Coordinates of C-alpha atoms in Angstrom, one line a residue:
M1 CA 136.4 199.8 150.8
K2 CA 133.3 198.0 149.6
V3 CA 130.0 197.2 151.2
A4 CA 126.7 195.4 150.5
F5 CA 123.5 195.2 152.5
C6 CA 120.3 193.2 152.2
K7 CA 117.5 192.0 154.4
E8 CA 115.1 189.0 154.4
R9 CA 112.0 188.0 156.4
I10 CA 112.5 185.1 158.8
N11 CA 109.0 184.6 160.0
P12 CA 108.2 181.2 161.6
S13 CA 105.3 178.9 160.8
L14 CA 102.5 179.2 163.4
P15 CA 101.7 178.1 165.9
C16 CA 105.2 177.9 167.5
H17 CA 107.0 178.0 170.8
M18 CA 108.3 181.4 171.8
E19 CA 111.6 182.1 173.5
G20 CA 112.0 184.8 176.1
Y21 CA 110.3 184.8 179.5
A22 CA 108.4 181.6 180.1
D23 CA 107.5 179.1 177.4
R24 CA 104.6 180.4 175.4
I25 CA 102.8 179.4 172.2
A26 CA 102.4 182.0 169.5
E27 CA 99.3 181.8 167.4
E28 CA 99.7 185.1 165.6
Q29 CA 102.4 187.3 164.0
H30 CA 102.2 191.0 164.8
D31 CA 105.1 192.3 162.7
D32 CA 107.8 190.7 160.5
L33 CA 111.0 189.3 161.9
E34 CA 114.0 190.1 159.7
L35 CA 117.5 189.0 158.9
H36 CA 119.8 192.0 158.1
S37 CA 123.1 191.2 156.4
L38 CA 126.1 193.5 156.0
L39 CA 129.3 192.7 154.1
I40 CA 132.3 195.0 154.6
E41 CA 135.4 194.4 152.5
S42 CA 138.7 196.2 152.6
D43 CA 141.8 194.0 152.5
Q44 CA 139.8 191.4 154.3
M45 CA 136.1 190.8 154.8
I46 CA 133.6 191.0 157.7
L47 CA 130.2 189.5 157.2
F48 CA 127.4 190.4 159.7
H49 CA 124.1 188.5 159.9
V50 CA 121.7 190.1 162.4
L51 CA 118.5 188.2 163.3
D52 CA 115.4 189.2 165.1
V53 CA 115.7 186.3 167.6
I54 CA 116.5 186.2 171.3
L55 CA 119.9 184.6 171.1
I56 CA 122.4 182.6 169.0
E57 CA 123.2 179.1 170.3
K58 CA 126.8 178.0 169.5
K59 CA 125.8 174.9 167.7
L60 CA 123.6 177.0 165.4
S61 CA 126.3 179.5 164.6
D62 CA 128.7 176.7 164.0
R63 CA 126.3 175.2 161.5
I64 CA 125.9 178.6 159.8
K65 CA 129.6 179.4 159.7
A66 CA 130.5 175.9 158.3
T67 CA 127.9 176.3 155.6
L68 CA 129.1 179.8 154.5
S69 CA 132.7 178.9 154.7
G70 CA 132.2 175.8 152.6
K71 CA 130.0 177.4 150.0
F72 CA 131.7 180.8 149.7
S73 CA 135.2 180.2 151.2
I74 CA 134.8 182.9 153.8
P75 CA 136.9 182.3 156.9
E76 CA 134.7 181.4 159.8
D77 CA 136.3 184.0 162.2
Q78 CA 135.2 186.7 159.7
I79 CA 131.5 185.7 160.0
I80 CA 129.4 187.3 162.8
I81 CA 126.0 185.8 163.7
E82 CA 124.1 188.1 166.0
A83 CA 120.7 188.4 167.7
T84 CA 118.8 191.6 168.4
H85 CA 117.5 189.8 171.5
T86 CA 113.7 190.2 171.1
H87 CA 111.8 188.3 173.8
S88 CA 108.8 187.9 171.5
G89 CA 110.4 185.7 168.8
P90 CA 110.2 181.9 168.1
K91 CA 112.3 179.4 170.0
V92 CA 115.7 178.9 168.4
S93 CA 117.8 177.2 171.0
S94 CA 117.9 174.4 173.6
L95 CA 119.4 176.7 176.3
I96 CA 116.2 177.9 177.9
Y97 CA 113.7 175.2 178.6
H98 CA 115.9 172.7 177.0
E99 CA 113.3 169.9 177.2
I100 CA 111.5 171.8 174.3
A101 CA 113.5 171.6 171.1
P102 CA 113.4 174.4 168.5
S103 CA 111.9 173.6 165.2
E104 CA 114.5 172.2 162.8
E105 CA 112.4 173.4 159.9
Y106 CA 112.7 176.9 161.2
L107 CA 116.4 176.7 161.9
Q108 CA 117.0 175.4 158.4
S109 CA 114.9 178.3 157.0
I110 CA 117.2 180.7 158.9
I111 CA 120.3 179.1 157.4
S112 CA 118.7 179.2 153.9
A113 CA 117.9 182.9 154.3
I114 CA 121.5 183.6 155.4
V115 CA 122.9 181.8 152.4
K116 CA 120.6 183.7 150.1
N117 CA 121.6 187.1 151.7
T118 CA 125.3 186.2 151.5
E119 CA 125.0 185.4 147.8
Y120 CA 123.2 188.7 147.2
C121 CA 125.9 190.7 149.1
L122 CA 128.8 189.0 147.3
R123 CA 127.1 189.8 143.9
N124 CA 126.2 193.4 144.8
I125 CA 129.1 194.7 146.7
T126 CA 130.0 198.3 145.9
E127 CA 132.6 201.0 146.6
A128 CA 131.8 203.0 149.6
R129 CA 133.0 205.4 152.3
A130 CA 132.2 205.1 156.0
F131 CA 131.1 207.9 158.4
Y132 CA 130.7 207.8 162.2
G133 CA 128.4 209.7 164.4
K134 CA 126.7 209.4 167.8
C135 CA 123.8 210.9 169.8
E136 CA 122.2 210.7 173.2
V137 CA 119.0 208.7 173.7
N138 CA 117.2 210.0 176.8
E139 CA 113.8 209.2 178.4
F140 CA 113.2 205.8 176.7
Y141 CA 115.4 203.4 178.8
G142 CA 117.8 203.2 181.7
N143 CA 119.4 200.8 184.2
R144 CA 116.8 198.3 185.2
N145 CA 118.3 197.7 188.6
G146 CA 117.7 201.3 189.8
V147 CA 116.6 204.6 188.4
S148 CA 119.8 206.4 189.6
M149 CA 122.2 203.7 188.4
P150 CA 124.3 204.5 185.3
F151 CA 123.8 203.2 181.8
N152 CA 125.0 204.0 178.3
N153 CA 122.6 206.5 176.8
K154 CA 124.7 206.9 173.6
A155 CA 123.7 205.4 170.3
Y156 CA 126.4 205.1 167.6
T157 CA 125.9 205.1 163.9
L158 CA 128.3 203.8 161.2
Q159 CA 126.8 205.2 158.0
F160 CA 128.0 203.9 154.6
R161 CA 127.7 206.1 151.5
D162 CA 128.6 205.5 147.9
L163 CA 131.3 207.5 146.2
S164 CA 128.7 210.2 145.2
D165 CA 127.9 210.6 148.9
N166 CA 124.5 208.9 148.7
P167 CA 123.7 206.9 151.9
L168 CA 123.5 203.2 151.4
V169 CA 122.8 201.8 155.0
S170 CA 123.2 202.9 158.6
F171 CA 124.6 200.4 161.1
I172 CA 123.4 201.4 164.5
N173 CA 124.7 200.3 167.9
L174 CA 122.6 201.0 171.0
S175 CA 122.1 199.4 174.4
C176 CA 118.6 198.5 175.6
H177 CA 116.8 195.2 176.1
P178 CA 113.9 194.8 173.6
T179 CA 111.5 193.9 176.4
V180 CA 108.7 196.5 176.1
L181 CA 106.2 193.8 175.4
S182 CA 104.7 191.9 178.3
P183 CA 105.3 188.2 179.0
E184 CA 101.6 187.8 178.5
E185 CA 101.9 188.9 174.9
H186 CA 101.7 185.8 172.6
R187 CA 102.2 187.5 169.2
I188 CA 105.5 187.2 167.3
S189 CA 107.3 190.6 167.2
S190 CA 110.7 192.2 167.0
D191 CA 109.6 194.5 169.8
F192 CA 110.7 198.1 169.5
I193 CA 113.7 197.2 167.2
G194 CA 111.5 196.8 164.1
V195 CA 109.6 200.1 164.7
L196 CA 112.9 201.9 165.2
R197 CA 114.3 200.6 161.9
D198 CA 111.1 201.4 160.0
E199 CA 110.8 204.9 161.4
Y200 CA 114.5 205.6 160.8
K201 CA 114.1 204.7 157.2
R202 CA 110.8 206.6 156.9
Q203 CA 112.4 209.8 158.1
T204 CA 115.8 209.5 156.3
G205 CA 115.2 207.1 153.4
I206 CA 118.2 205.0 154.7
P207 CA 117.8 201.4 155.7
A208 CA 119.0 200.6 159.2
I209 CA 120.6 197.6 160.9
V210 CA 120.3 197.7 164.7
V211 CA 122.6 195.8 167.0
N212 CA 122.6 195.7 170.8
G213 CA 125.6 196.5 173.0
E214 CA 126.0 196.5 176.8
C215 CA 122.3 196.2 177.6
G216 CA 122.5 193.4 180.1
D217 CA 121.2 195.6 182.9
V218 CA 119.4 198.1 180.7
S219 CA 115.7 198.1 179.7
T220 CA 112.6 200.2 179.6
R221 CA 111.5 199.0 183.0
F222 CA 111.4 202.4 184.7
T223 CA 110.6 204.5 181.6
R224 CA 107.8 202.7 179.8
N225 CA 104.1 203.7 179.9
G226 CA 102.8 200.3 179.3
Q227 CA 103.7 196.9 177.8
D228 CA 101.6 196.8 174.7
F229 CA 102.2 197.6 171.0
N230 CA 101.2 201.2 171.5
E231 CA 104.2 201.5 173.8
V232 CA 106.4 199.6 171.3
E233 CA 105.5 202.3 168.8
R234 CA 106.2 205.1 171.2
V235 CA 109.6 203.8 172.2
G236 CA 110.8 202.7 168.7
K237 CA 109.8 206.0 167.1
G238 CA 111.2 208.0 170.0
I239 CA 114.6 206.4 169.8
A240 CA 114.5 206.8 166.0
A241 CA 113.8 210.5 166.4
S242 CA 117.0 210.8 168.5
L243 CA 119.1 208.9 165.9
V244 CA 117.8 211.0 163.0
K245 CA 119.2 214.1 164.8
T246 CA 122.7 212.7 164.4
K247 CA 124.3 215.3 162.1
D248 CA 128.0 215.5 163.1
F249 CA 129.4 212.6 161.1
T250 CA 133.1 212.1 160.7
E251 CA 134.7 210.0 157.9
I252 CA 136.6 207.0 159.2
L253 CA 139.0 204.5 157.7
L254 CA 138.0 200.9 157.5
E255 CA 141.2 199.7 155.9
N256 CA 143.8 197.2 157.2
L257 CA 141.3 194.8 158.9
S258 CA 142.7 192.4 161.4
V259 CA 140.9 189.8 163.4
S260 CA 141.9 188.6 166.9
S261 CA 140.1 186.6 169.6
Y262 CA 140.1 186.0 173.3
T263 CA 138.9 182.7 174.7
L264 CA 138.2 182.6 178.5
E265 CA 139.1 179.3 180.1
L266 CA 136.6 178.2 182.8
D267 CA 136.8 175.4 185.3
Y268 CA 133.6 175.3 187.3
E269 CA 134.9 172.7 189.7
Q270 CA 137.2 175.2 191.4
Y271 CA 134.5 177.8 192.1
E272 CA 132.7 177.3 195.3
G273 CA 129.4 179.0 195.8
F274 CA 128.9 179.5 192.1
P275 CA 125.2 180.5 191.8
I276 CA 124.0 178.1 189.0
E277 CA 123.8 174.4 189.5
K278 CA 125.6 172.3 186.8
D279 CA 122.5 171.1 185.1
S280 CA 120.4 174.3 185.3
L281 CA 119.1 176.8 182.9
I282 CA 121.8 177.8 180.5
R283 CA 124.9 175.7 181.5
L284 CA 125.5 174.3 178.0
N285 CA 128.7 174.8 175.9
A286 CA 129.8 177.4 178.5
D287 CA 133.3 176.2 179.1
K288 CA 135.1 178.5 176.6
P289 CA 133.3 181.7 175.7
T290 CA 135.1 183.5 172.9
A291 CA 135.0 187.2 172.0
Y292 CA 136.4 188.7 168.8
V293 CA 138.0 192.1 168.1
Y294 CA 137.8 193.3 164.5
E295 CA 140.2 196.2 164.1
T296 CA 140.7 198.6 161.2
D297 CA 142.7 201.8 161.0
G298 CA 139.8 203.9 162.2
F299 CA 137.3 201.6 163.8
R300 CA 136.8 198.6 166.1
F301 CA 134.1 196.0 166.5
V302 CA 134.0 193.9 169.7
T303 CA 131.8 190.9 169.8
I304 CA 130.5 189.4 173.0
P305 CA 129.2 185.8 173.4
G306 CA 126.1 186.7 175.4
E307 CA 124.9 189.7 177.5
L308 CA 127.2 192.4 178.9
V309 CA 126.3 194.8 181.8
Y310 CA 127.0 198.5 181.6
N311 CA 130.1 198.5 183.9
L312 CA 131.9 196.1 181.6
G313 CA 130.8 197.9 178.5
L314 CA 132.3 201.1 180.0
L315 CA 135.6 199.4 180.5
L316 CA 135.6 198.2 176.9
R317 CA 134.8 201.6 175.5
S318 CA 137.0 203.7 177.7
K319 CA 140.5 202.3 177.1
D320 CA 141.1 204.7 174.2
N321 CA 139.3 207.2 171.9
K322 CA 138.9 204.8 168.9
P323 CA 135.3 204.7 167.7
M324 CA 133.8 201.3 168.3
F325 CA 130.8 199.1 168.4
I326 CA 130.1 196.5 171.1
N327 CA 128.1 193.7 169.4
A328 CA 126.5 191.5 172.0
Y329 CA 124.6 188.2 171.5
V330 CA 127.1 187.0 169.0
N331 CA 127.9 183.5 167.9
E332 CA 127.1 181.8 171.3
F333 CA 125.2 182.6 174.5
N334 CA 126.8 182.4 178.0
G335 CA 124.3 184.4 179.9
Y336 CA 125.1 187.7 181.6
A337 CA 128.7 188.9 182.0
V338 CA 128.6 190.6 185.3
D339 CA 131.5 192.6 186.8
R340 CA 133.0 191.8 190.2
E341 CA 131.5 195.0 191.8
Q342 CA 127.9 194.1 191.1
Y343 CA 128.3 190.3 191.2
G344 CA 125.6 188.7 193.4
K345 CA 123.6 191.9 193.9
F346 CA 121.1 191.7 191.1
Y347 CA 119.1 189.2 189.0
E348 CA 121.8 189.1 186.2
T349 CA 124.2 187.0 188.4
S350 CA 121.6 184.2 188.6
M351 CA 121.6 183.9 184.8
S352 CA 125.4 184.0 184.3
N353 CA 127.8 181.3 183.3
Y354 CA 130.7 183.4 184.6
P355 CA 132.0 182.8 188.2
V356 CA 132.8 185.9 190.1
G357 CA 135.7 187.9 188.6
K358 CA 135.8 185.8 185.3
A359 CA 133.7 188.3 183.3
D360 CA 136.2 191.1 184.4
E361 CA 139.0 188.8 183.3
M362 CA 137.4 188.3 179.9
V363 CA 137.0 192.1 179.4
E364 CA 140.7 192.7 180.3
G365 CA 141.7 190.0 177.8
I366 CA 139.6 191.7 175.1
R367 CA 141.1 195.2 175.9
A368 CA 144.6 193.7 175.6
L369 CA 143.9 193.0 171.9
Y370 CA 143.1 196.6 171.0
K371 CA 145.2 198.4 168.4
P372 CA 145.5 202.2 168.4
L373 CA 143.7 204.6 166.1
S374 CA 145.6 205.4 162.9
R375 CA 145.4 208.9 161.7

């Protein structure tokens, strides 16, 4: 197995429209937004590009994938374009407040950065081994719909090391909305994600990529002490401190990669009482959400085209004991995937492109693609 990692700043020109909460104008930048790229190659290749933006619109990911496939001959289904979901980044889509277009100059700068990172990774790929560990993260976030409601308090680390056992990069999967900062904050920021990455590297010397999982109904709503940058520091450093304590790493096999996908067919005409009007907030390109499963002998990546609530994440993770990541906010955005049990009870349903029961159907379709752990 071989891997390569690099990162690049993707700061916008100011002033700019922000995306997340209501439309806002950013006049200042508090901290750098970054693009983190990871190339994993065994018999096939997986290329991750993780951006500090709120979401990935399908037409943007299609542009990026076509560019990379044409330039580097990488199959498009082996390219993963993912957002960390900060609500304090620049506007990158037409899905929310679609009368305000994102800056084409900024979108092109993102594509250029991704091409640059891909070139670097292809030139600097190195032999590596993979190790998996997990920890609990307590006190810093929880289910935002009720303090006693369940959430995934586990954080998962896939750490890559060279053949001399020197760490190269840690790939971290946790589940919490990066919404510490108030809607009244008008400075560009990665929220707690950037602090977490920086603190993790400061304590371990290892660069970190952070991707969000089943955080659709998970945030710092009931655990935060404020909504300013002091609280961003506290939360980011606190989560990093938990991650640093992960010591029980197990080597895993990332050989025999296979790629499969599940596409959910939707026909809105047959669903009476669907909560979103046809021309409302995010009903764009929402007819065929597609999820991917990337299987190796010892590990599984599942990508979700939008936001996933805890109950559905639990279903995805609990079918077997194979270590896995849930990568949400990937390739396209179809709002919240809400399970039948909770459908209509909380805010998430009003921001969903899935009629009742259809998100459950998608999850069952994904689970049917799983391959067992090879030992």
